[in-house]
mmCIF file of C-alpha atoms in Angstrom:
data_model
loop_
_atom_site.group_PDB
_atom_site.id
_atom_site.type_symbol
_atom_site.label_atom_id
_atom_site.label_comp_id
_atom_site.label_asym_id
_atom_site.label_seq_id
_atom_site.Cartn_x
_atom_site.Cartn_y
_atom_site.Cartn_z
ATOM 1 C CA MET A 1 15.503 -75.341 58.401
ATOM 2 C CA THR A 2 14.550 -78.395 56.352
ATOM 3 C CA VAL A 3 13.183 -81.432 58.174
ATOM 4 C CA ILE A 4 14.176 -84.101 55.661
ATOM 5 C CA ILE A 5 17.475 -84.933 53.968
ATOM 6 C CA THR A 6 18.215 -86.913 50.816
ATOM 7 C CA ALA A 7 20.685 -89.796 50.695
ATOM 8 C CA PRO A 8 23.242 -87.814 48.622
ATOM 9 C CA GLU A 9 22.988 -84.913 51.064
ATOM 10 C CA LEU A 10 23.502 -87.292 53.975
ATOM 11 C CA ALA A 11 26.547 -88.868 52.329
ATOM 12 C CA GLU A 12 28.044 -85.413 51.864
ATOM 13 C CA ALA A 13 27.297 -84.435 55.468
ATOM 14 C CA LEU A 14 28.823 -87.642 56.849
ATOM 15 C CA ALA A 15 32.000 -86.999 54.862
ATOM 16 C CA GLY A 16 32.284 -83.452 56.184
ATOM 17 C CA GLU A 17 34.282 -82.072 59.097
ATOM 18 C CA ALA A 18 31.255 -81.986 61.421
ATOM 19 C CA PRO A 19 29.111 -85.026 60.578
ATOM 20 C CA PRO A 20 25.670 -85.375 62.139
ATOM 21 C CA VAL A 21 24.753 -87.919 64.778
ATOM 22 C CA LEU A 22 23.073 -90.751 62.899
ATOM 23 C CA LEU A 23 20.286 -92.814 64.486
ATOM 24 C CA ASP A 24 18.886 -96.076 63.097
ATOM 25 C CA VAL A 25 15.289 -96.600 64.289
ATOM 26 C CA ARG A 26 14.225 -99.631 62.270
ATOM 27 C CA TRP A 27 10.936 -100.943 63.648
ATOM 28 C CA GLN A 28 7.682 -102.585 62.640
ATOM 29 C CA LEU A 29 4.259 -102.785 64.239
ATOM 30 C CA SER A 30 4.128 -104.883 67.398
ATOM 31 C CA LEU A 31 1.916 -107.529 65.768
ATOM 32 C CA ALA A 32 4.637 -108.253 63.234
ATOM 33 C CA LYS A 33 7.249 -108.377 65.967
ATOM 34 C CA ALA A 34 5.148 -110.763 68.064
ATOM 35 C CA ALA A 35 5.062 -113.126 65.104
ATOM 36 C CA GLY A 36 8.848 -113.123 65.064
ATOM 37 C CA ALA A 37 8.948 -111.394 61.701
ATOM 38 C CA PHE A 38 11.170 -108.458 62.590
ATOM 39 C CA ASP A 39 13.990 -107.539 64.973
ATOM 40 C CA GLY A 40 15.265 -104.015 64.464
ATOM 41 C CA ARG A 41 18.414 -104.513 66.519
ATOM 42 C CA ALA A 42 19.312 -107.626 64.526
ATOM 43 C CA GLU A 43 18.674 -105.770 61.279
ATOM 44 C CA HIS A 44 20.988 -103.014 62.470
ATOM 45 C CA ALA A 45 23.693 -105.512 63.391
ATOM 46 C CA ALA A 46 23.432 -107.133 59.954
ATOM 47 C CA GLY A 47 24.134 -103.850 58.197
ATOM 48 C CA HIS A 48 23.619 -100.146 58.829
ATOM 49 C CA ILE A 49 24.764 -96.816 57.461
ATOM 50 C CA PRO A 50 28.302 -96.378 58.834
ATOM 51 C CA GLY A 51 28.274 -94.701 62.239
ATOM 52 C CA ALA A 52 24.550 -95.153 62.871
ATOM 53 C CA VAL A 53 23.530 -96.003 66.447
ATOM 54 C CA PHE A 54 20.477 -98.203 66.942
ATOM 55 C CA VAL A 55 17.564 -96.695 68.878
ATOM 56 C CA ASP A 56 14.768 -98.971 70.116
ATOM 57 C CA LEU A 57 11.413 -97.295 69.533
ATOM 58 C CA ASP A 58 9.490 -99.495 71.960
ATOM 59 C CA ARG A 59 11.989 -99.034 74.810
ATOM 60 C CA GLU A 60 13.631 -95.649 74.242
ATOM 61 C CA LEU A 61 11.043 -93.590 72.343
ATOM 62 C CA ALA A 62 8.023 -94.864 74.294
ATOM 63 C CA ALA A 63 7.037 -96.189 77.692
ATOM 64 C CA ALA A 64 5.400 -99.569 78.197
ATOM 65 C CA PRO A 65 1.814 -99.889 76.908
ATOM 66 C CA GLY A 66 -0.829 -98.940 79.442
ATOM 67 C CA ALA A 67 -3.706 -96.595 80.171
ATOM 68 C CA HIS A 68 -2.176 -93.876 77.983
ATOM 69 C CA GLY A 69 -1.919 -96.041 74.887
ATOM 70 C CA ARG A 70 0.371 -98.522 73.164
ATOM 71 C CA HIS A 71 3.276 -96.070 72.714
ATOM 72 C CA PRO A 72 2.913 -93.468 75.459
ATOM 73 C CA LEU A 73 5.596 -90.896 76.106
ATOM 74 C CA PRO A 74 8.738 -92.309 77.689
ATOM 75 C CA ASP A 75 10.086 -91.053 80.979
ATOM 76 C CA LEU A 76 11.928 -87.937 79.831
ATOM 77 C CA ALA A 77 14.955 -88.551 82.053
ATOM 78 C CA GLU A 78 15.312 -92.037 80.568
ATOM 79 C CA PHE A 79 14.783 -90.682 77.058
ATOM 80 C CA GLY A 80 17.464 -88.049 77.596
ATOM 81 C CA ALA A 81 19.891 -90.661 78.898
ATOM 82 C CA ALA A 82 19.238 -92.872 75.867
ATOM 83 C CA MET A 83 19.853 -89.975 73.487
ATOM 84 C CA ARG A 84 23.077 -89.028 75.257
ATOM 85 C CA ARG A 85 24.267 -92.642 75.033
ATOM 86 C CA ALA A 86 23.621 -92.423 71.308
ATOM 87 C CA GLY A 87 25.846 -89.346 71.134
ATOM 88 C CA VAL A 88 23.124 -86.728 70.796
ATOM 89 C CA SER A 89 24.175 -83.216 71.772
ATOM 90 C CA ALA A 90 22.212 -79.991 71.489
ATOM 91 C CA GLY A 91 24.839 -78.346 69.304
ATOM 92 C CA ARG A 92 25.236 -81.147 66.768
ATOM 93 C CA PRO A 93 22.787 -82.014 63.959
ATOM 94 C CA VAL A 94 20.936 -85.325 64.094
ATOM 95 C CA VAL A 95 19.732 -87.450 61.175
ATOM 96 C CA VAL A 96 17.300 -90.307 61.746
ATOM 97 C CA TYR A 97 16.365 -93.151 59.422
ATOM 98 C CA ASP A 98 14.399 -96.382 59.458
ATOM 99 C CA GLY A 99 13.667 -99.232 57.069
ATOM 100 C CA GLY A 100 11.807 -97.028 54.609
ATOM 101 C CA GLN A 101 8.277 -96.627 55.929
ATOM 102 C CA GLY A 102 9.307 -93.474 57.751
ATOM 103 C CA TRP A 103 7.024 -93.879 60.763
ATOM 104 C CA ALA A 104 9.660 -94.873 63.309
ATOM 105 C CA ALA A 105 12.135 -92.263 62.097
ATOM 106 C CA ALA A 106 9.401 -89.649 62.363
ATOM 107 C CA ARG A 107 8.659 -90.680 65.959
ATOM 108 C CA ALA A 108 12.348 -90.124 66.825
ATOM 109 C CA TRP A 109 12.333 -86.816 64.918
ATOM 110 C CA TRP A 110 9.216 -85.673 66.755
ATOM 111 C CA MET A 111 10.528 -86.701 70.187
ATOM 112 C CA LEU A 112 13.797 -84.829 69.689
ATOM 113 C CA ARG A 113 12.140 -81.727 68.217
ATOM 114 C CA TRP A 114 9.406 -81.679 70.896
ATOM 115 C CA THR A 115 12.031 -81.909 73.633
ATOM 116 C CA GLY A 116 14.052 -79.032 72.241
ATOM 117 C CA HIS A 117 16.701 -80.296 69.833
ATOM 118 C CA PRO A 118 17.153 -77.532 67.225
ATOM 119 C CA ASP A 119 18.393 -79.550 64.234
ATOM 120 C CA VAL A 120 16.882 -82.947 63.426
ATOM 121 C CA ARG A 121 16.175 -84.356 59.964
ATOM 122 C CA VAL A 122 14.762 -87.607 58.624
ATOM 123 C CA LEU A 123 16.391 -89.484 55.746
ATOM 124 C CA ASP A 124 13.762 -89.274 53.015
ATOM 125 C CA GLY A 125 13.001 -92.802 51.829
ATOM 126 C CA GLY A 126 14.894 -94.402 54.703
ATOM 127 C CA LEU A 127 17.568 -97.046 54.326
ATOM 128 C CA PRO A 128 16.368 -98.190 50.861
ATOM 129 C CA SER A 129 17.356 -94.761 49.501
ATOM 130 C CA TRP A 130 20.962 -95.206 50.681
ATOM 131 C CA THR A 131 23.271 -96.383 47.893
ATOM 132 C CA GLY A 132 26.530 -96.353 49.837
ATOM 133 C CA GLU A 133 28.144 -99.203 51.689
ATOM 134 C CA LEU A 134 26.701 -100.638 54.881
ATOM 135 C CA SER A 135 28.661 -101.444 58.022
ATOM 136 C CA THR A 136 28.419 -104.152 60.665
ATOM 137 C CA GLN A 137 30.786 -102.330 63.022
ATOM 138 C CA VAL A 138 29.195 -101.474 66.368
ATOM 139 C CA PRO A 139 29.425 -97.697 66.865
ATOM 140 C CA ALA A 140 30.832 -96.364 70.151
ATOM 141 C CA PRO A 141 29.802 -92.701 70.184
ATOM 142 C CA ALA A 142 31.075 -90.218 72.712
ATOM 143 C CA GLU A 143 28.491 -89.318 75.353
ATOM 144 C CA GLY A 144 26.267 -86.469 74.230
ATOM 145 C CA ASP A 145 24.964 -83.580 76.307
ATOM 146 C CA PHE A 146 21.322 -83.369 75.191
ATOM 147 C CA VAL A 147 18.849 -82.585 77.985
ATOM 148 C CA PRO A 148 15.141 -82.756 77.052
ATOM 149 C CA ALA A 149 13.145 -79.537 77.474
ATOM 150 C CA PRO A 150 9.606 -80.294 76.231
ATOM 151 C CA ASP A 151 7.408 -77.789 74.418
ATOM 152 C CA ALA A 152 3.869 -78.031 75.720
ATOM 153 C CA ALA A 153 2.519 -76.486 72.512
ATOM 154 C CA GLY A 154 3.480 -79.512 70.419
ATOM 155 C CA LEU A 155 1.614 -82.102 72.484
ATOM 156 C CA LEU A 156 -2.085 -82.922 72.810
ATOM 157 C CA ASP A 157 -3.822 -85.002 75.450
ATOM 158 C CA ALA A 158 -7.244 -86.581 74.911
ATOM 159 C CA ASP A 159 -9.214 -83.534 76.063
ATOM 160 C CA ALA A 160 -7.149 -81.170 73.921
ATOM 161 C CA ALA A 161 -7.586 -83.437 70.904
ATOM 162 C CA ALA A 162 -11.362 -83.461 71.405
ATOM 163 C CA GLU A 163 -11.396 -79.676 71.668
ATOM 164 C CA LEU A 164 -9.227 -79.259 68.575
ATOM 165 C CA ALA A 165 -11.579 -81.478 66.579
ATOM 166 C CA ARG A 166 -14.280 -78.878 67.306
ATOM 167 C CA THR A 167 -12.285 -75.661 67.015
ATOM 168 C CA GLY A 168 -9.458 -76.435 64.595
ATOM 169 C CA VAL A 169 -8.406 -79.357 62.410
ATOM 170 C CA LEU A 170 -7.661 -82.778 63.883
ATOM 171 C CA LEU A 171 -6.268 -85.202 61.308
ATOM 172 C CA ASP A 172 -6.587 -88.979 61.703
ATOM 173 C CA ALA A 173 -3.497 -90.534 60.088
ATOM 174 C CA ARG A 174 -4.737 -94.147 60.131
ATOM 175 C CA ALA A 175 -6.034 -96.074 57.134
ATOM 176 C CA GLY A 176 -9.469 -94.988 55.997
ATOM 177 C CA GLU A 177 -11.148 -98.281 56.883
ATOM 178 C CA ARG A 178 -10.005 -97.951 60.497
ATOM 179 C CA TYR A 179 -11.200 -94.337 60.622
ATOM 180 C CA ARG A 180 -14.608 -95.417 59.323
ATOM 181 C CA GLY A 181 -14.773 -98.262 61.838
ATOM 182 C CA GLU A 182 -15.026 -100.970 59.185
ATOM 183 C CA VAL A 183 -12.091 -102.884 60.673
ATOM 184 C CA GLU A 184 -10.082 -102.572 63.872
ATOM 185 C CA PRO A 185 -7.211 -105.054 64.151
ATOM 186 C CA VAL A 186 -5.678 -103.744 67.365
ATOM 187 C CA ASP A 187 -7.841 -101.558 69.579
ATOM 188 C CA ARG A 188 -11.025 -102.137 71.574
ATOM 189 C CA VAL A 189 -13.386 -100.504 69.085
ATOM 190 C CA GLY A 190 -13.225 -99.029 65.596
ATOM 191 C CA GLY A 191 -14.083 -95.521 64.492
ATOM 192 C CA HIS A 192 -12.648 -92.069 65.093
ATOM 193 C CA ILE A 193 -12.677 -89.070 67.401
ATOM 194 C CA PRO A 194 -15.814 -87.053 66.581
ATOM 195 C CA GLY A 195 -14.887 -84.159 64.320
ATOM 196 C CA ALA A 196 -11.580 -85.628 63.180
ATOM 197 C CA VAL A 197 -10.814 -85.684 59.457
ATOM 198 C CA SER A 198 -9.511 -88.797 57.706
ATOM 199 C CA ALA A 199 -6.000 -88.168 56.343
ATOM 200 C CA PRO A 200 -4.092 -91.448 55.881
ATOM 201 C CA THR A 201 -0.388 -90.797 56.257
ATOM 202 C CA THR A 202 0.327 -93.207 53.393
ATOM 203 C CA GLU A 203 -1.003 -90.539 51.019
ATOM 204 C CA ASN A 204 1.825 -88.152 51.971
ATOM 205 C CA VAL A 205 4.433 -90.185 50.112
ATOM 206 C CA GLY A 206 5.013 -91.541 46.614
ATOM 207 C CA PRO A 207 5.494 -95.180 45.583
ATOM 208 C CA ASP A 208 9.172 -94.964 46.608
ATOM 209 C CA GLY A 209 8.255 -93.973 50.169
ATOM 210 C CA ARG A 210 9.611 -90.447 49.755
ATOM 211 C CA PHE A 211 7.563 -87.411 50.643
ATOM 212 C CA LEU A 212 5.567 -85.653 47.979
ATOM 213 C CA PRO A 213 6.884 -82.191 47.047
ATOM 214 C CA PRO A 214 5.974 -79.455 49.559
ATOM 215 C CA ALA A 215 3.539 -77.775 47.156
ATOM 216 C CA GLU A 216 1.614 -81.036 46.669
ATOM 217 C CA LEU A 217 1.484 -81.622 50.406
ATOM 218 C CA LYS A 218 0.221 -78.076 50.954
ATOM 219 C CA ASP A 219 -2.553 -78.674 48.443
ATOM 220 C CA ARG A 220 -3.452 -81.973 50.073
ATOM 221 C CA PHE A 221 -3.737 -80.496 53.541
ATOM 222 C CA LYS A 222 -5.593 -77.436 52.245
ATOM 223 C CA ALA A 223 -8.199 -79.751 50.749
ATOM 224 C CA LEU A 224 -8.574 -81.325 54.217
ATOM 225 C CA GLY A 225 -9.358 -77.951 55.781
ATOM 226 C CA VAL A 226 -5.907 -76.900 56.976
ATOM 227 C CA ARG A 227 -5.425 -73.113 56.887
ATOM 228 C CA ALA A 228 -2.750 -70.813 58.233
ATOM 229 C CA ASP A 229 -5.112 -69.337 60.838
ATOM 230 C CA VAL A 230 -6.374 -72.675 62.204
ATOM 231 C CA PRO A 231 -4.508 -74.867 64.715
ATOM 232 C CA VAL A 232 -3.743 -78.390 63.506
ATOM 233 C CA GLY A 233 -3.311 -81.637 65.396
ATOM 234 C CA VAL A 234 -2.725 -85.255 64.397
ATOM 235 C CA TYR A 235 -3.429 -88.663 65.919
ATOM 236 C CA CYS A 236 -3.150 -92.239 64.688
ATOM 237 C CA GLY A 237 -3.256 -95.636 66.379
ATOM 238 C CA SER A 238 -0.529 -95.146 68.951
ATOM 239 C CA GLY A 239 1.441 -91.995 68.166
ATOM 240 C CA VAL A 240 3.855 -93.421 65.561
ATOM 241 C CA SER A 241 2.326 -92.975 62.106
ATOM 242 C CA GLY A 242 0.840 -89.736 63.440
ATOM 243 C CA ALA A 243 4.369 -88.425 63.935
ATOM 244 C CA HIS A 244 4.959 -89.134 60.247
ATOM 245 C CA GLU A 245 1.966 -86.956 59.388
ATOM 246 C CA VAL A 246 3.299 -84.177 61.631
ATOM 247 C CA LEU A 247 6.551 -84.493 59.684
ATOM 248 C CA ALA A 248 4.676 -84.286 56.367
ATOM 249 C CA LEU A 249 2.954 -81.139 57.595
ATOM 250 C CA ALA A 250 6.356 -79.728 58.544
ATOM 251 C CA VAL A 251 7.651 -80.483 55.033
ATOM 252 C CA ALA A 252 4.740 -78.359 53.809
ATOM 253 C CA GLY A 253 5.629 -75.620 56.284
ATOM 254 C CA ILE A 254 2.660 -76.248 58.567
ATOM 255 C CA PRO A 255 3.165 -76.635 62.348
ATOM 256 C CA ALA A 256 1.072 -79.290 64.058
ATOM 257 C CA ALA A 257 0.714 -80.926 67.462
ATOM 258 C CA LEU A 258 0.622 -84.679 68.114
ATOM 259 C CA TYR A 259 -1.840 -86.580 70.276
ATOM 260 C CA VAL A 260 0.572 -89.280 71.399
ATOM 261 C CA GLY A 261 -1.989 -91.483 73.152
ATOM 262 C CA SER A 262 -4.013 -91.509 69.932
ATOM 263 C CA TRP A 263 -6.765 -94.038 69.254
ATOM 264 C CA SER A 264 -5.201 -96.674 71.512
ATOM 265 C CA GLU A 265 -5.762 -94.363 74.498
ATOM 266 C CA TRP A 266 -9.007 -92.783 73.335
ATOM 267 C CA SER A 267 -10.779 -96.042 72.491
ATOM 268 C CA ALA A 268 -9.714 -97.721 75.743
ATOM 269 C CA ASP A 269 -11.938 -95.300 77.694
ATOM 270 C CA PRO A 270 -15.604 -96.308 77.251
ATOM 271 C CA SER A 271 -16.725 -92.853 78.377
ATOM 272 C CA ARG A 272 -15.235 -91.155 75.309
ATOM 273 C CA PRO A 273 -17.482 -90.808 72.246
ATOM 274 C CA VAL A 274 -16.755 -92.708 69.042
ATOM 275 C CA ALA A 275 -17.848 -91.728 65.522
ATOM 276 C CA VAL A 276 -18.065 -94.197 62.636
ATOM 277 C CA GLY A 277 -18.425 -93.819 58.898
ATOM 278 C CA ALA A 278 -16.898 -91.336 56.496
ATOM 279 C CA ASP A 279 -18.532 -88.296 58.113
ATOM 280 C CA PRO A 280 -16.196 -86.656 60.657
ATOM 281 C CA GLN A 281 -19.084 -86.181 63.094
#
């Protein structure tokens, strides 16, 4: 099963007899939101792909910030209820999109896949790739039946991430300067988990925000040490851009787990070691 869908493919699917559930997860980093620069719900109301239901990343795909990071896992009962309100059912495909960066859509994709939905895809390139008309009509989907059933294999906690950095491949999806500890605009301290490899998620896409071809992604991850016989995990700042890297790995046919707490959880604990510089160790 493919994990991404093009805009023409989505248009065809929406016009078919059994259209997918469509979720709009437009979002930007909390710093931008605090400055009043972005309101995903307002953007949705101003124009969305017809039939798309807005999903709030901060409230429905994450719990409130705390000891487990800035975007910890949501309560699964509340997450399931939110997905059912959006019309999500286990037997119906789901397509997710955002404003083009892909991070928020990937977080929704990862949450649904990790909790057992069998058919979820991300619109490659997000809303900017859509050439059809937009709608301001508020969707009223029928209640879905999706019940989350998490897969423990797809999730890492801090201890598991530390172990994977020693025994497998742990990719750090943040910008290289944050990995090296040269700057840290959000968290308590800069640097990276010892043993983690720098792999900025921005390098998984082209200038248009669409994923590189699977063969190019395979080559990229191979150069970072990813092999078929080695387990792979990903972290980022708070479990959002890391989900995008997990999605990129999936495009390349490589399964990977996500450390949702990511650097925002790891760096908040002074007892955990921090590496700086370009060397993973």
